[in-house]
């Protein structure tokens, strides 16, 4: 992860002037301080809990009463 960030910083330095980099830093600081509600940092919760709410719903409705005992299947060996 650190190498990706280092490469990103090097890329920023190669593409932008000092003043532009200072504006980028200010904007990022505003985002981290929640002063820019339009832009949110990536949520780490989804990375930490990848299976949160990753489930399927049973398409059959749940039973509302016990099954009728008279309709039980009987085995052939009875």
Coordinates of N, CA and C in Angstrom, one line a residue:
X1 N 0.8 -1.2 0.0 CA 0.0 0.0 0.0 C 0.9 1.2 0.0
X2 N 1.9 1.2 0.8 CA 2.8 2.4 0.9 C 3.4 2.7 -0.5
X3 N 3.8 1.7 -1.3 CA 4.4 2.0 -2.5 C 3.4 2.6 -3.5
X4 N 2.2 2.2 -3.4 CA 1.2 2.9 -4.3 C 1.0 4.4 -4.0
X5 N 1.0 4.6 -2.7 CA 0.9 6.0 -2.3 C 2.1 6.8 -2.7
X6 N 3.3 6.2 -2.5 CA 4.5 6.9 -2.9 C 4.5 7.2 -4.4
X7 N 4.1 6.2 -5.2 CA 4.0 6.5 -6.6 C 3.0 7.5 -7.0
X8 N 1.9 7.6 -6.2 CA 0.9 8.6 -6.5 C 1.5 10.0 -6.1
X9 N 2.2 10.1 -5.0 CA 2.8 11.4 -4.7 C 3.8 11.8 -5.7
X10 N 4.6 10.9 -6.2 CA 5.6 11.2 -7.2 C 4.9 11.7 -8.5
X11 N 3.8 11.0 -8.8 CA 3.0 11.4 -10.0 C 2.4 12.8 -9.8
X12 N 1.9 13.1 -8.7 CA 1.3 14.4 -8.4 C 2.4 15.5 -8.6
X13 N 3.6 15.2 -8.0 CA 4.7 16.2 -8.1 C 5.2 16.4 -9.5
X14 N 5.1 15.4 -10.3 CA 5.5 15.5 -11.7 C 4.5 16.2 -12.6
X15 N 3.2 16.2 -12.2 CA 2.2 16.8 -13.0 C 1.7 18.2 -12.6
X16 N 1.9 18.6 -11.4 CA 1.4 19.8 -10.9 C 2.5 20.8 -10.3
X17 N 2.2 22.1 -10.3 CA 3.1 23.0 -9.8 C 3.0 23.1 -8.3
X18 N 3.9 23.7 -7.6 CA 3.9 23.8 -6.2 C 2.6 24.5 -5.7
X19 N 2.1 25.5 -6.3 CA 0.9 26.1 -5.9 C -0.3 25.2 -6.1
X20 N -0.3 24.5 -7.1 CA -1.4 23.5 -7.4 C -1.4 22.4 -6.3
X21 N -0.2 21.9 -6.0 CA -0.1 20.9 -4.9 C -0.5 21.4 -3.6
X22 N -0.3 22.7 -3.3 CA -0.7 23.3 -2.1 C -2.3 23.3 -2.0
X23 N -2.9 23.6 -3.2 CA -4.3 23.7 -3.3 C -4.9 22.2 -3.1
X24 N -4.2 21.2 -3.7 CA -4.7 19.9 -3.5 C -4.6 19.5 -2.0
X25 N -3.5 19.8 -1.4 CA -3.4 19.5 0.1 C -4.5 20.2 0.9
X26 N -4.8 21.4 0.5 CA -5.8 22.2 1.3 C -7.2 21.5 1.1
X27 N -7.5 21.1 -0.2 CA -8.8 20.4 -0.5 C -8.9 19.1 0.3
X28 N -7.8 18.3 0.2 CA -7.8 17.1 0.9 C -8.0 17.2 2.5
X29 N -7.3 18.3 3.0 CA -7.5 18.6 4.4 C -8.9 18.9 4.7
X30 N -9.6 19.7 3.9 CA -11.0 20.0 4.1 C -11.9 18.8 4.0
X31 N -11.6 17.9 3.1 CA -12.3 16.6 3.0 C -12.2 15.8 4.3
X32 N -10.9 15.7 4.8 CA -10.7 14.9 6.0 C -11.3 15.6 7.2
X33 N -11.4 16.9 7.2 CA -12.0 17.6 8.3 C -13.6 17.7 8.2
X34 N -14.1 17.0 7.2 CA -15.6 17.0 6.9 C -16.1 18.4 6.6
X35 N -15.3 19.3 6.0 CA -15.8 20.6 5.6 C -16.3 20.6 4.2
X36 N -16.2 19.5 3.5 CA -16.7 19.4 2.2 C -17.7 18.2 2.1
X37 N -19.0 18.4 2.4 CA -19.9 17.3 2.5 C -20.2 16.6 1.2
X38 N -19.8 17.2 0.1 CA -20.1 16.6 -1.2 C -19.1 15.4 -1.5
X39 N -17.9 15.5 -0.9 CA -16.9 14.5 -1.2 C -16.6 13.8 0.1
X40 N -16.7 12.5 0.1 CA -16.4 11.6 1.2 C -15.3 10.7 0.9
X41 N -14.4 10.5 1.9 CA -13.3 9.5 1.7 C -13.9 8.1 1.6
X42 N -13.1 7.2 1.0 CA -13.6 5.9 0.8 C -13.8 5.3 2.2
X43 N -14.9 4.5 2.3 CA -15.3 3.9 3.6 C -14.5 2.6 3.8
X44 N -13.7 2.6 4.9 CA -12.9 1.4 5.2 C -13.7 0.3 5.8
X45 N -15.0 0.6 6.2 CA -15.8 -0.4 6.8 C -16.0 -1.6 5.9
X46 N -16.3 -1.3 4.6 CA -16.6 -2.3 3.6 C -15.4 -3.2 3.4
X47 N -14.2 -2.6 3.5 CA -13.0 -3.4 3.3 C -12.7 -4.3 4.5
X48 N -13.0 -3.7 5.7 CA -12.8 -4.5 6.9 C -13.8 -5.6 7.1
X49 N -15.0 -5.4 6.6 CA -16.1 -6.4 6.7 C -16.7 -6.7 5.4
X50 N -16.0 -7.5 4.5 CA -16.4 -7.7 3.2 C -17.8 -8.4 3.0
X51 N -18.2 -9.2 4.0 CA -19.4 -10.0 3.9 C -20.6 -9.4 4.6
X52 N -20.4 -8.1 5.1 CA -21.5 -7.5 5.8 C -22.7 -7.3 4.8
X53 N -23.8 -7.8 5.1 CA -25.0 -7.8 4.3 C -24.9 -8.5 3.0
X54 N -24.0 -9.4 2.9 CA -23.8 -10.2 1.6 C -24.5 -11.5 1.9
X55 N -25.8 -11.5 1.8 CA -26.6 -12.7 2.0 C -27.8 -12.7 1.0
X56 N -28.4 -13.8 0.8 CA -29.6 -13.9 0.0 C -30.8 -14.2 0.8
X57 N -31.9 -13.7 0.4 CA -33.2 -13.8 1.1 C -33.9 -15.0 0.5
X58 N -34.4 -15.9 1.4 CA -35.2 -17.0 1.0 C -36.5 -16.5 0.3
X59 N -36.8 -17.0 -0.9 CA -37.9 -16.5 -1.6 C -39.3 -17.0 -1.0
X60 N -39.2 -18.1 -0.3 CA -40.4 -18.6 0.3 C -40.7 -17.9 1.6
X61 N -42.0 -17.6 1.8 CA -42.4 -16.9 3.0 C -42.3 -17.8 4.2
X62 N -42.0 -17.3 5.4 CA -41.9 -18.2 6.6 C -43.2 -18.8 7.0
X63 N -43.2 -19.9 7.7 CA -44.4 -20.5 8.1 C -45.1 -19.7 9.2
X64 N -46.4 -19.5 9.1 CA -47.1 -18.8 10.1 C -47.8 -19.7 11.1
X65 N -47.9 -21.0 10.8 CA -48.5 -22.0 11.7 C -47.7 -23.3 11.5
X66 N -47.8 -24.2 12.4 CA -47.2 -25.5 12.3 C -47.8 -26.3 11.2
X67 N -47.0 -27.1 10.5 CA -47.5 -27.9 9.4 C -48.5 -28.9 10.0
X68 N -49.5 -29.3 9.1 CA -50.5 -30.2 9.5 C -49.9 -31.6 9.7
X69 N -50.1 -32.2 10.8 CA -49.5 -33.5 11.1 C -50.2 -34.7 10.4
X70 N -51.5 -34.5 9.9 CA -52.2 -35.6 9.2 C -51.6 -35.8 7.8
X71 N -50.9 -34.8 7.3 CA -50.4 -34.9 5.9 C -48.9 -35.4 5.9
X72 N -48.5 -36.0 7.0 CA -47.1 -36.4 7.1 C -46.9 -37.6 6.1
X73 N -45.7 -37.6 5.5 CA -45.4 -38.7 4.5 C -45.0 -39.9 5.4
X74 N -45.5 -41.1 5.0 CA -45.1 -42.3 5.7 C -44.1 -43.0 4.8
X75 N -43.2 -43.7 5.5 CA -42.1 -44.4 4.8 C -42.6 -45.7 4.3
X76 N -42.0 -46.3 3.3 CA -42.4 -47.6 2.7 C -42.2 -48.8 3.7
X77 N -41.3 -48.6 4.7 CA -40.9 -49.7 5.6 C -41.8 -49.7 6.8
X78 N -42.8 -48.9 6.9 CA -43.6 -48.9 8.1 C -44.7 -49.9 8.2

